[in-house]
Amino acid sequence: MSLAVLLPTDGSASALSAATWVSRHLAGEPLTVTLLHVMTPQLEYSSQDAFVAARRQSEQILEATERALGCCPSVETLSVIGVPHEEIVRYAIDHDIDLIVMGRRGTSPIEHWIGSVAFAVFQRSPVPVTIVEPERQADKA
Amino acid sequence: MQRPIIVLATDGSPGALAAAAWVDQHLASQHPLVRIVSVIGVSSFDAEYPLHGLVIDGTWLESETLREAWRRAENRAEDAIQRTLGQLRHCEAVETARLEGASPAKAILDDAKRHHADMIVVGRRGHSRLGTLLGSVSFAIVHASPIPVTVVASYPLWDSSVEPPQTVSHEKG
C-alpha cells in the first residue's frame, strides 16, 4: 500500500531532521512525498524584486529539504503563499495525504516547546500527524 | 532487521481506534512490534472515590468500594485493549500491557522508553473530560516525547477555513 506523506518545511534543522526520519523509517514501502513550503504574505511582496527573492529562498528551502530526504523515489516540491498551518492542513485534505510529518520546532527561538505551526496543525488536522523530535532522533540513529 | 517498536496508546475512544486502524493500514508493511498500552489513571480514580480506605492503628483498611472501582477501571482498560487489538488485522507481532499512573502521558512515555520504542501512536481527543477540546494527553506526549509521536484524529476540529475531507483516514480501512 502506498503512503502519501506531506512534509511541510521551513528549512529549519527540525524540518530537515523530519525529512531524514521519513527516508530512514518509512522508506520500506511505496512512498510519495510532497515537500511543502508556505511563504507567509509580506507587504514587501508588493515589489516584484522582493517577491522573486522570497520565491528563490523558498526554492532553496525545498532543495535543502529534498537533500535531507535523500533517496525517496517519488518527491514533489511545492511552494504556496498563505498562513502556514491552514495551507498545510488544506493541502493534506485536498490531496488525500495519509500522514503529515513535521519537526517539533520551527525557527522560533523558544526552546523545549512545540512550534506554533506544528501545534496548530496538531490541533486542526484530520490527517494523522507525526511530530519528530530532532536532537534525540539524532542520538538514536 | 529488527522490528520497529510502536507503542500504541489506547483508551478505547474513537480516536484511539482510528489510530490503531491507521497503524494497521499504513505501518503493517514495516512488520512492527505493536505494543498496545492502556493507562489506568490512578489520580482520577482517587478523585472519584475519595474514601477508599483508612489507616487505623497503623493498619490500612481497604474498602470494598475501592476494590470494586479498581476492578471496573481494570476492565475498562482491558476492554480498550481488546477493541484496539481488533483493529490490528495485518500486524503479526502484537503485545499488550495495562499501565498505572497519575499521569497517562507520563505512564505512556515511561513505557515507550523502557521498551526502546521507535514511535508512539495516539488518538487525539481521549477520554479526559477537561482535555477533550485540546487532546491534553496527546499534546502532553507530543510535547515531552524524545521519539516521534503520531497523532490520529477521530472527528476533527474543523478549521473554519478548511473544507471537510471526502475521506478521513479511519474510514478508509
PDB file of C-alpha atoms in Angstrom:
ATOM      1  CA  MET A   1       0.000   0.000   0.000  1.00  0.00           C
ATOM      2  CA  SER A   2       1.312   3.385  -0.912  1.00  0.00           C
ATOM      3  CA  LEU A   3       1.789   6.009   1.735  1.00  0.00           C
ATOM      4  CA  ALA A   4       1.317   9.646   0.768  1.00  0.00           C
ATOM      5  CA  VAL A   5       3.404  11.792   3.085  1.00  0.00           C
ATOM      6  CA  LEU A   6       3.237  15.563   3.362  1.00  0.00           C
ATOM      7  CA  LEU A   7       6.398  17.090   4.740  1.00  0.00           C
ATOM      8  CA  PRO A   8       5.961  20.788   5.456  1.00  0.00           C
ATOM      9  CA  THR A   9       9.315  22.523   5.681  1.00  0.00           C
ATOM     10  CA  ASP A  10      10.647  25.910   6.698  1.00  0.00           C
ATOM     11  CA  GLY A  11      14.245  24.873   6.166  1.00  0.00           C
ATOM     12  CA  SER A  12      14.898  24.658   9.936  1.00  0.00           C
ATOM     13  CA  ALA A  13      17.089  21.926  11.416  1.00  0.00           C
ATOM     14  CA  SER A  14      13.931  20.469  12.888  1.00  0.00           C
ATOM     15  CA  ALA A  15      12.244  20.204   9.469  1.00  0.00           C
ATOM     16  CA  LEU A  16      15.368  18.689   7.904  1.00  0.00           C
ATOM     17  CA  SER A  17      15.580  16.043  10.597  1.00  0.00           C
ATOM     18  CA  ALA A  18      11.909  15.221   9.983  1.00  0.00           C
ATOM     19  CA  ALA A  19      12.856  14.652   6.334  1.00  0.00           C
ATOM     20  CA  THR A  20      15.732  12.403   7.323  1.00  0.00           C
ATOM     21  CA  TRP A  21      13.408  10.483   9.602  1.00  0.00           C
ATOM     22  CA  VAL A  22      10.945   9.879   6.751  1.00  0.00           C
ATOM     23  CA  SER A  23      13.624   8.467   4.467  1.00  0.00           C
ATOM     24  CA  ARG A  24      15.069   6.333   7.246  1.00  0.00           C
ATOM     25  CA  HIS A  25      11.892   4.904   8.734  1.00  0.00           C
ATOM     26  CA  LEU A  26       9.191   4.985   6.109  1.00  0.00           C
ATOM     27  CA  ALA A  27      11.198   4.116   3.001  1.00  0.00           C
ATOM     28  CA  GLY A  28      10.297   0.429   3.353  1.00  0.00           C
ATOM     29  CA  GLU A  29       7.032   0.839   1.474  1.00  0.00           C
ATOM     30  CA  PRO A  30       5.921   2.681  -1.664  1.00  0.00           C
ATOM     31  CA  LEU A  31       6.142   6.267  -0.655  1.00  0.00           C
ATOM     32  CA  THR A  32       5.149   9.509  -2.302  1.00  0.00           C
ATOM     33  CA  VAL A  33       6.488  12.563  -0.535  1.00  0.00           C
ATOM     34  CA  THR A  34       5.305  16.116  -1.055  1.00  0.00           C
ATOM     35  CA  LEU A  35       7.560  18.845   0.283  1.00  0.00           C
ATOM     36  CA  LEU A  36       5.571  21.961   1.030  1.00  0.00           C
ATOM     37  CA  HIS A  37       6.947  25.359   1.871  1.00  0.00           C
ATOM     38  CA  VAL A  38       4.470  28.041   2.853  1.00  0.00           C
ATOM     39  CA  MET A  39       5.545  31.602   2.171  1.00  0.00           C
ATOM     40  CA  THR A  40       3.908  33.990   4.616  1.00  0.00           C
ATOM     41  CA  PRO A  41       2.437  37.012   2.837  1.00  0.00           C
ATOM     42  CA  GLN A  42       4.596  40.066   3.329  1.00  0.00           C
ATOM     43  CA  LEU A  43       3.953  43.668   2.498  1.00  0.00           C
ATOM     44  CA  GLU A  44       7.227  43.710   0.567  1.00  0.00           C
ATOM     45  CA  TYR A  45       5.825  41.187  -1.869  1.00  0.00           C
ATOM     46  CA  SER A  46       4.125  44.124  -3.490  1.00  0.00           C
ATOM     47  CA  SER A  47       7.533  44.751  -5.012  1.00  0.00           C
ATOM     48  CA  GLN A  48       8.408  42.358  -7.793  1.00  0.00           C
ATOM     49  CA  ASP A  49      12.049  42.018  -6.708  1.00  0.00           C
ATOM     50  CA  ALA A  50      11.154  41.120  -3.144  1.00  0.00           C
ATOM     51  CA  PHE A  51       8.733  38.517  -4.352  1.00  0.00           C
ATOM     52  CA  VAL A  52      11.295  36.980  -6.672  1.00  0.00           C
ATOM     53  CA  ALA A  53      13.814  36.882  -3.828  1.00  0.00           C
ATOM     54  CA  ALA A  54      11.289  35.232  -1.493  1.00  0.00           C
ATOM     55  CA  ARG A  55      10.457  32.757  -4.208  1.00  0.00           C
ATOM     56  CA  ARG A  56      14.137  31.906  -4.652  1.00  0.00           C
ATOM     57  CA  GLN A  57      14.553  31.450  -0.921  1.00  0.00           C
ATOM     58  CA  SER A  58      11.562  29.143  -0.917  1.00  0.00           C
ATOM     59  CA  GLU A  59      13.157  27.061  -3.670  1.00  0.00           C
ATOM     60  CA  GLN A  60      16.377  26.831  -1.677  1.00  0.00           C
ATOM     61  CA  ILE A  61      14.466  25.638   1.383  1.00  0.00           C
ATOM     62  CA  LEU A  62      12.757  22.969  -0.694  1.00  0.00           C
ATOM     63  CA  GLU A  63      16.065  21.879  -2.238  1.00  0.00           C
ATOM     64  CA  ALA A  64      17.730  21.611   1.183  1.00  0.00           C
ATOM     65  CA  THR A  65      14.825  19.530   2.450  1.00  0.00           C
ATOM     66  CA  GLU A  66      14.966  17.296  -0.611  1.00  0.00           C
ATOM     67  CA  ARG A  67      18.659  16.705   0.042  1.00  0.00           C
ATOM     68  CA  ALA A  68      17.910  15.799   3.678  1.00  0.00           C
ATOM     69  CA  LEU A  69      15.253  13.412   2.447  1.00  0.00           C
ATOM     70  CA  GLY A  70      17.829  11.647   0.302  1.00  0.00           C
ATOM     71  CA  CYS A  71      16.684   8.784  -1.808  1.00  0.00           C
ATOM     72  CA  CYS A  72      12.902   8.761  -1.987  1.00  0.00           C
ATOM     73  CA  PRO A  73      11.703   7.740  -5.442  1.00  0.00           C
ATOM     74  CA  SER A  74       8.687   9.972  -5.751  1.00  0.00           C
ATOM     75  CA  VAL A  75       9.165  13.506  -4.468  1.00  0.00           C
ATOM     76  CA  GLU A  76       7.151  16.551  -5.363  1.00  0.00           C
ATOM     77  CA  THR A  77       8.016  20.049  -4.194  1.00  0.00           C
ATOM     78  CA  LEU A  78       5.588  22.872  -3.823  1.00  0.00           C
ATOM     79  CA  SER A  79       5.660  26.421  -2.623  1.00  0.00           C
ATOM     80  CA  VAL A  80       2.488  28.303  -1.744  1.00  0.00           C
ATOM     81  CA  ILE A  81       1.626  31.605  -0.137  1.00  0.00           C
ATOM     82  CA  GLY A  82      -0.607  31.724   2.905  1.00  0.00           C
ATOM     83  CA  VAL A  83      -0.926  31.070   6.612  1.00  0.00           C
ATOM     84  CA  PRO A  84       1.294  28.022   7.210  1.00  0.00           C
ATOM     85  CA  HIS A  85      -0.988  25.775   9.290  1.00  0.00           C
ATOM     86  CA  GLU A  86      -4.012  26.492   7.116  1.00  0.00           C
ATOM     87  CA  GLU A  87      -2.181  25.728   3.890  1.00  0.00           C
ATOM     88  CA  ILE A  88      -0.668  22.552   5.352  1.00  0.00           C
ATOM     89  CA  VAL A  89      -3.998  21.181   6.561  1.00  0.00           C
ATOM     90  CA  ARG A  90      -5.796  22.248   3.403  1.00  0.00           C
ATOM     91  CA  TYR A  91      -3.229  20.578   1.164  1.00  0.00           C
ATOM     92  CA  ALA A  92      -3.350  17.374   3.213  1.00  0.00           C
ATOM     93  CA  ILE A  93      -7.123  17.189   2.913  1.00  0.00           C
ATOM     94  CA  ASP A  94      -7.317  18.118  -0.753  1.00  0.00           C
ATOM     95  CA  HIS A  95      -4.653  15.648  -1.845  1.00  0.00           C
ATOM     96  CA  ASP A  96      -5.609  12.590   0.218  1.00  0.00           C
ATOM     97  CA  ILE A  97      -2.446  12.719   2.282  1.00  0.00           C
ATOM     98  CA  ASP A  98      -2.036   9.761   4.664  1.00  0.00           C
ATOM     99  CA  LEU A  99       0.436  11.363   7.031  1.00  0.00           C
ATOM    100  CA  ILE A 100       1.874  14.788   7.794  1.00  0.00           C
ATOM    101  CA  VAL A 101       5.399  14.651   9.229  1.00  0.00           C
ATOM    102  CA  MET A 102       6.737  17.729  10.976  1.00  0.00           C
ATOM    103  CA  GLY A 103       9.691  18.679  13.104  1.00  0.00           C
ATOM    104  CA  ARG A 104       8.730  19.651  16.596  1.00  0.00           C
ATOM    105  CA  ARG A 105      10.029  23.179  16.449  1.00  0.00           C
ATOM    106  CA  GLY A 106      10.427  25.636  13.656  1.00  0.00           C
ATOM    107  CA  THR A 107      12.640  28.658  13.603  1.00  0.00           C
ATOM    108  CA  SER A 108      11.131  30.184  16.753  1.00  0.00           C
ATOM    109  CA  PRO A 109      13.780  30.750  19.455  1.00  0.00           C
ATOM    110  CA  ILE A 110      11.756  29.330  22.355  1.00  0.00           C
ATOM    111  CA  GLU A 111      13.406  26.109  23.419  1.00  0.00           C
ATOM    112  CA  HIS A 112      11.733  22.901  24.513  1.00  0.00           C
ATOM    113  CA  TRP A 113       8.338  23.714  23.188  1.00  0.00           C
ATOM    114  CA  ILE A 114       6.432  22.507  20.195  1.00  0.00           C
ATOM    115  CA  GLY A 115       6.486  25.053  17.381  1.00  0.00           C
ATOM    116  CA  SER A 116       3.419  27.179  16.860  1.00  0.00           C
ATOM    117  CA  VAL A 117       2.853  25.862  13.347  1.00  0.00           C
ATOM    118  CA  ALA A 118       3.256  22.244  14.437  1.00  0.00           C
ATOM    119  CA  PHE A 119       0.869  22.879  17.308  1.00  0.00           C
ATOM    120  CA  ALA A 120      -1.745  24.495  15.074  1.00  0.00           C
ATOM    121  CA  VAL A 121      -1.517  21.564  12.655  1.00  0.00           C
ATOM    122  CA  PHE A 122      -1.664  19.103  15.529  1.00  0.00           C
ATOM    123  CA  GLN A 123      -4.875  20.726  16.766  1.00  0.00           C
ATOM    124  CA  ARG A 124      -6.664  21.017  13.448  1.00  0.00           C
ATOM    125  CA  SER A 125      -5.522  18.241  11.183  1.00  0.00           C
ATOM    126  CA  PRO A 126      -7.988  15.467  10.382  1.00  0.00           C
ATOM    127  CA  VAL A 127      -4.999  13.710   8.804  1.00  0.00           C
ATOM    128  CA  PRO A 128      -2.591  11.882  11.151  1.00  0.00           C
ATOM    129  CA  VAL A 129       0.417  13.955  12.157  1.00  0.00           C
ATOM    130  CA  THR A 130       3.815  12.676  13.229  1.00  0.00           C
ATOM    131  CA  ILE A 131       5.875  15.122  15.246  1.00  0.00           C
ATOM    132  CA  VAL A 132       9.572  14.293  15.120  1.00  0.00           C
ATOM    133  CA  GLU A 133      11.911  15.482  17.833  1.00  0.00           C
ATOM    134  CA  PRO A 134      15.189  16.477  16.189  1.00  0.00           C
ATOM    135  CA  GLU A 135      18.002  16.158  18.745  1.00  0.00           C
ATOM    136  CA  ARG A 136      17.118  12.866  20.335  1.00  0.00           C
ATOM    137  CA  GLN A 137      16.363  11.432  16.935  1.00  0.00           C
ATOM    138  CA  ALA A 138      19.995  12.035  16.034  1.00  0.00           C
ATOM    139  CA  ASP A 139      21.076  10.216  19.194  1.00  0.00           C
ATOM    140  CA  LYS A 140      19.020   7.186  18.318  1.00  0.00           C
ATOM    141  CA  ALA A 141      20.357   6.913  14.800  1.00  0.00           C
TER     142      ALA A 141
ATOM    143  CA  MET B   1      16.392  -6.380  10.549  1.00  0.00           C
ATOM    144  CA  GLN B   2      14.929  -5.714  13.941  1.00  0.00           C
ATOM    145  CA  ARG B   3      11.237  -4.934  14.136  1.00  0.00           C
ATOM    146  CA  PRO B   4      10.444  -1.283  14.739  1.00  0.00           C
ATOM    147  CA  ILE B   5       8.623  -0.957  18.044  1.00  0.00           C
ATOM    148  CA  ILE B   6       5.430   1.074  18.071  1.00  0.00           C
ATOM    149  CA  VAL B   7       3.726   1.951  21.325  1.00  0.00           C
ATOM    150  CA  LEU B   8       0.035   2.358  20.569  1.00  0.00           C
ATOM    151  CA  ALA B   9      -1.725   4.063  23.471  1.00  0.00           C
ATOM    152  CA  THR B  10      -5.443   3.444  23.749  1.00  0.00           C
ATOM    153  CA  ASP B  11      -8.395   4.355  25.910  1.00  0.00           C
ATOM    154  CA  GLY B  12     -10.861   2.689  23.571  1.00  0.00           C
ATOM    155  CA  SER B  13     -12.064   6.072  22.269  1.00  0.00           C
ATOM    156  CA  PRO B  14     -12.854   6.623  18.584  1.00  0.00           C
ATOM    157  CA  GLY B  15      -9.557   8.488  18.225  1.00  0.00           C
ATOM    158  CA  ALA B  16      -7.580   5.616  19.686  1.00  0.00           C
ATOM    159  CA  LEU B  17      -9.332   3.072  17.451  1.00  0.00           C
ATOM    160  CA  ALA B  18      -8.703   5.320  14.437  1.00  0.00           C
ATOM    161  CA  ALA B  19      -5.033   5.409  15.431  1.00  0.00           C
ATOM    162  CA  ALA B  20      -4.964   1.597  15.570  1.00  0.00           C
ATOM    163  CA  ALA B  21      -6.659   1.331  12.179  1.00  0.00           C
ATOM    164  CA  TRP B  22      -4.160   3.775  10.726  1.00  0.00           C
ATOM    165  CA  VAL B  23      -1.213   1.767  12.051  1.00  0.00           C
ATOM    166  CA  ASP B  24      -2.744  -1.384  10.608  1.00  0.00           C
ATOM    167  CA  GLN B  25      -3.298   0.187   7.227  1.00  0.00           C
ATOM    168  CA  HIS B  26      -0.042   2.040   6.780  1.00  0.00           C
ATOM    169  CA  LEU B  27       2.614   0.587   9.036  1.00  0.00           C
ATOM    170  CA  ALA B  28       1.891  -3.156   8.987  1.00  0.00           C
ATOM    171  CA  SER B  29       4.183  -3.496   5.971  1.00  0.00           C
ATOM    172  CA  GLN B  30       7.097  -2.403   8.187  1.00  0.00           C
ATOM    173  CA  HIS B  31       6.489  -5.552  10.282  1.00  0.00           C
ATOM    174  CA  PRO B  32       6.457  -3.651  13.536  1.00  0.00           C
ATOM    175  CA  LEU B  33       6.073  -4.962  17.040  1.00  0.00           C
ATOM    176  CA  VAL B  34       2.944  -3.126  18.160  1.00  0.00           C
ATOM    177  CA  ARG B  35       2.712  -2.689  21.895  1.00  0.00           C
ATOM    178  CA  ILE B  36      -0.828  -1.716  22.896  1.00  0.00           C
ATOM    179  CA  VAL B  37      -0.939   0.064  26.229  1.00  0.00           C
ATOM    180  CA  SER B  38      -3.856   1.391  28.225  1.00  0.00           C
ATOM    181  CA  VAL B  39      -3.458   3.517  31.318  1.00  0.00           C
ATOM    182  CA  ILE B  40      -5.483   3.187  34.487  1.00  0.00           C
ATOM    183  CA  GLY B  41      -5.457   6.771  35.709  1.00  0.00           C
ATOM    184  CA  VAL B  42      -4.839   6.488  39.400  1.00  0.00           C
ATOM    185  CA  SER B  43      -5.464  10.130  40.217  1.00  0.00           C
ATOM    186  CA  SER B  44      -8.892  10.361  38.615  1.00  0.00           C
ATOM    187  CA  PHE B  45      -9.633   7.091  40.305  1.00  0.00           C
ATOM    188  CA  ASP B  46      -8.792   8.626  43.668  1.00  0.00           C
ATOM    189  CA  ALA B  47     -10.818  11.712  42.928  1.00  0.00           C
ATOM    190  CA  GLU B  48     -13.808   9.607  42.076  1.00  0.00           C
ATOM    191  CA  TYR B  49     -13.547   7.529  45.236  1.00  0.00           C
ATOM    192  CA  PRO B  50     -12.001   9.737  47.897  1.00  0.00           C
ATOM    193  CA  LEU B  51     -12.864   7.459  50.766  1.00  0.00           C
ATOM    194  CA  HIS B  52     -11.420   4.247  49.505  1.00  0.00           C
ATOM    195  CA  GLY B  53      -9.613   3.325  52.673  1.00  0.00           C
ATOM    196  CA  LEU B  54      -8.338   4.461  56.033  1.00  0.00           C
ATOM    197  CA  VAL B  55      -5.310   3.850  58.159  1.00  0.00           C
ATOM    198  CA  ILE B  56      -6.456   2.842  61.616  1.00  0.00           C
ATOM    199  CA  ASP B  57      -3.870   1.960  64.249  1.00  0.00           C
ATOM    200  CA  GLY B  58      -1.263   1.593  61.576  1.00  0.00           C
ATOM    201  CA  THR B  59      -3.339  -0.838  59.539  1.00  0.00           C
ATOM    202  CA  TRP B  60      -4.513   0.016  56.027  1.00  0.00           C
ATOM    203  CA  LEU B  61      -8.165  -0.879  55.725  1.00  0.00           C
ATOM    204  CA  GLU B  62      -9.335  -1.022  52.151  1.00  0.00           C
ATOM    205  CA  SER B  63     -12.984  -0.616  51.391  1.00  0.00           C
ATOM    206  CA  GLU B  64     -14.974  -2.872  49.152  1.00  0.00           C
ATOM    207  CA  THR B  65     -15.903   0.224  47.130  1.00  0.00           C
ATOM    208  CA  LEU B  66     -12.247   0.749  46.266  1.00  0.00           C
ATOM    209  CA  ARG B  67     -11.693  -2.804  45.146  1.00  0.00           C
ATOM    210  CA  GLU B  68     -14.840  -2.730  43.066  1.00  0.00           C
ATOM    211  CA  ALA B  69     -13.854   0.575  41.432  1.00  0.00           C
ATOM    212  CA  TRP B  70     -10.389  -0.739  40.727  1.00  0.00           C
ATOM    213  CA  ARG B  71     -11.807  -3.830  39.074  1.00  0.00           C
ATOM    214  CA  ARG B  72     -14.003  -1.632  36.901  1.00  0.00           C
ATOM    215  CA  ALA B  73     -11.027   0.512  35.912  1.00  0.00           C
ATOM    216  CA  GLU B  74      -9.076  -2.628  35.037  1.00  0.00           C
ATOM    217  CA  ASN B  75     -11.978  -3.904  32.982  1.00  0.00           C
ATOM    218  CA  ARG B  76     -12.238  -0.612  31.114  1.00  0.00           C
ATOM    219  CA  ALA B  77      -8.537  -0.745  30.273  1.00  0.00           C
ATOM    220  CA  GLU B  78      -8.773  -4.370  29.181  1.00  0.00           C
ATOM    221  CA  ASP B  79     -11.821  -3.605  27.064  1.00  0.00           C
ATOM    222  CA  ALA B  80      -9.960  -0.715  25.406  1.00  0.00           C
ATOM    223  CA  ILE B  81      -7.038  -3.029  24.665  1.00  0.00           C
ATOM    224  CA  GLN B  82      -9.275  -5.723  23.190  1.00  0.00           C
ATOM    225  CA  ARG B  83     -11.116  -3.299  20.933  1.00  0.00           C
ATOM    226  CA  THR B  84      -7.828  -1.817  19.785  1.00  0.00           C
ATOM    227  CA  LEU B  85      -6.468  -5.295  19.147  1.00  0.00           C
ATOM    228  CA  GLY B  86      -9.481  -5.880  16.899  1.00  0.00           C
ATOM    229  CA  GLN B  87      -8.272  -3.124  14.592  1.00  0.00           C
ATOM    230  CA  LEU B  88      -4.859  -4.714  14.031  1.00  0.00           C
ATOM    231  CA  ARG B  89      -5.674  -7.293  11.418  1.00  0.00           C
ATOM    232  CA  HIS B  90      -2.407  -7.177   9.492  1.00  0.00           C
ATOM    233  CA  CYS B  91       0.146  -6.871  12.270  1.00  0.00           C
ATOM    234  CA  GLU B  92       1.687 -10.211  13.185  1.00  0.00           C
ATOM    235  CA  ALA B  93       3.549  -9.067  16.316  1.00  0.00           C
ATOM    236  CA  VAL B  94       1.365  -7.508  18.982  1.00  0.00           C
ATOM    237  CA  GLU B  95       1.738  -7.326  22.745  1.00  0.00           C
ATOM    238  CA  THR B  96      -0.470  -5.615  25.297  1.00  0.00           C
ATOM    239  CA  ALA B  97       0.004  -4.023  28.697  1.00  0.00           C
ATOM    240  CA  ARG B  98      -2.048  -2.211  31.303  1.00  0.00           C
ATOM    241  CA  LEU B  99      -0.215   0.700  32.848  1.00  0.00           C
ATOM    242  CA  GLU B 100      -0.967   2.599  36.030  1.00  0.00           C
ATOM    243  CA  GLY B 101      -0.164   6.169  36.832  1.00  0.00           C
ATOM    244  CA  ALA B 102      -1.383   9.563  37.897  1.00  0.00           C
ATOM    245  CA  SER B 103      -0.440  10.993  34.526  1.00  0.00           C
ATOM    246  CA  PRO B 104      -1.395   8.931  31.459  1.00  0.00           C
ATOM    247  CA  ALA B 105       1.126  10.837  29.328  1.00  0.00           C
ATOM    248  CA  LYS B 106       3.967  10.091  31.718  1.00  0.00           C
ATOM    249  CA  ALA B 107       2.983   6.445  32.030  1.00  0.00           C
ATOM    250  CA  ILE B 108       2.980   6.082  28.247  1.00  0.00           C
ATOM    251  CA  LEU B 109       6.288   7.918  27.793  1.00  0.00           C
ATOM    252  CA  ASP B 110       7.935   5.826  30.515  1.00  0.00           C
ATOM    253  CA  ASP B 111       6.661   2.643  28.914  1.00  0.00           C
ATOM    254  CA  ALA B 112       7.959   3.702  25.497  1.00  0.00           C
ATOM    255  CA  LYS B 113      11.355   4.462  26.981  1.00  0.00           C
ATOM    256  CA  ARG B 114      11.513   1.182  28.885  1.00  0.00           C
ATOM    257  CA  HIS B 115      10.749  -0.785  25.750  1.00  0.00           C
ATOM    258  CA  HIS B 116      13.003   1.257  23.442  1.00  0.00           C
ATOM    259  CA  ALA B 117      10.089   2.204  21.225  1.00  0.00           C
ATOM    260  CA  ASP B 118      10.710   3.876  17.874  1.00  0.00           C
ATOM    261  CA  MET B 119       7.374   5.662  17.737  1.00  0.00           C
ATOM    262  CA  ILE B 120       4.337   6.422  19.860  1.00  0.00           C
ATOM    263  CA  VAL B 121       0.926   6.497  18.183  1.00  0.00           C
ATOM    264  CA  VAL B 122      -2.044   8.088  19.947  1.00  0.00           C
ATOM    265  CA  GLY B 123      -5.523   9.217  19.071  1.00  0.00           C
ATOM    266  CA  ARG B 124      -6.344  12.847  19.560  1.00  0.00           C
ATOM    267  CA  ARG B 125      -9.157  13.682  21.964  1.00  0.00           C
ATOM    268  CA  GLY B 126      -9.148  10.972  24.530  1.00  0.00           C
ATOM    269  CA  HIS B 127     -11.398  10.317  27.456  1.00  0.00           C
ATOM    270  CA  SER B 128     -10.449  13.129  29.795  1.00  0.00           C
ATOM    271  CA  ARG B 129     -13.358  15.478  30.206  1.00  0.00           C
ATOM    272  CA  LEU B 130     -11.483  18.738  30.621  1.00  0.00           C
ATOM    273  CA  GLY B 131      -8.958  17.909  27.963  1.00  0.00           C
ATOM    274  CA  THR B 132     -11.473  16.974  25.324  1.00  0.00           C
ATOM    275  CA  LEU B 133     -11.020  20.058  23.230  1.00  0.00           C
ATOM    276  CA  LEU B 134      -7.266  20.128  23.367  1.00  0.00           C
ATOM    277  CA  GLY B 135      -6.359  16.470  23.332  1.00  0.00           C
ATOM    278  CA  SER B 136      -4.434  17.098  26.529  1.00  0.00           C
ATOM    279  CA  VAL B 137      -2.902  13.636  26.813  1.00  0.00           C
ATOM    280  CA  SER B 138      -1.753  13.516  23.201  1.00  0.00           C
ATOM    281  CA  PHE B 139      -0.413  17.052  23.461  1.00  0.00           C
ATOM    282  CA  ALA B 140       1.478  16.257  26.651  1.00  0.00           C
ATOM    283  CA  ILE B 141       3.043  13.283  24.882  1.00  0.00           C
ATOM    284  CA  VAL B 142       3.963  15.302  21.798  1.00  0.00           C
ATOM    285  CA  HIS B 143       5.461  17.980  23.993  1.00  0.00           C
ATOM    286  CA  ALA B 144       7.649  15.697  26.087  1.00  0.00           C
ATOM    287  CA  SER B 145       8.473  12.773  23.837  1.00  0.00           C
ATOM    288  CA  PRO B 146      12.064  12.160  22.743  1.00  0.00           C
ATOM    289  CA  ILE B 147      10.812   9.888  19.934  1.00  0.00           C
ATOM    290  CA  PRO B 148       8.415  10.621  17.058  1.00  0.00           C
ATOM    291  CA  VAL B 149       4.746  10.780  18.011  1.00  0.00           C
ATOM    292  CA  THR B 150       1.921  10.248  15.543  1.00  0.00           C
ATOM    293  CA  VAL B 151      -1.418  11.773  16.476  1.00  0.00           C
ATOM    294  CA  VAL B 152      -4.517  10.483  14.716  1.00  0.00           C
ATOM    295  CA  ALA B 153      -7.760  12.427  14.815  1.00  0.00           C
ATOM    296  CA  SER B 154     -11.124  10.777  15.146  1.00  0.00           C
ATOM    297  CA  TYR B 155     -13.508  13.602  14.460  1.00  0.00           C
ATOM    298  CA  PRO B 156     -11.628  16.730  13.595  1.00  0.00           C
ATOM    299  CA  LEU B 157     -11.974  20.167  14.997  1.00  0.00           C
ATOM    300  CA  TRP B 158     -12.729  21.997  11.833  1.00  0.00           C
ATOM    301  CA  ASP B 159     -10.748  24.992  10.946  1.00  0.00           C
ATOM    302  CA  SER B 160     -13.331  27.334   9.516  1.00  0.00           C
ATOM    303  CA  SER B 161     -11.064  27.987   6.542  1.00  0.00           C
ATOM    304  CA  VAL B 162     -10.850  24.308   5.638  1.00  0.00           C
ATOM    305  CA  GLU B 163     -13.407  22.250   3.758  1.00  0.00           C
ATOM    306  CA  PRO B 164     -14.235  18.840   5.229  1.00  0.00           C
ATOM    307  CA  PRO B 165     -12.391  15.967   3.527  1.00  0.00           C
ATOM    308  CA  GLN B 166     -14.065  13.381   1.342  1.00  0.00           C
ATOM    309  CA  THR B 167     -12.418  10.608   3.305  1.00  0.00           C
ATOM    310  CA  VAL B 168     -10.984  10.610   6.782  1.00  0.00           C
ATOM    311  CA  SER B 169      -8.162   8.186   7.500  1.00  0.00           C
ATOM    312  CA  HIS B 170     -10.095   5.922   9.825  1.00  0.00           C
ATOM    313  CA  GLU B 171     -12.889   5.464   7.306  1.00  0.00           C
ATOM    314  CA  LYS B 172     -10.601   4.108   4.618  1.00  0.00           C
ATOM    315  CA  GLY B 173      -9.697   0.855   6.329  1.00  0.00           C
TER     316      GLY B 173
END
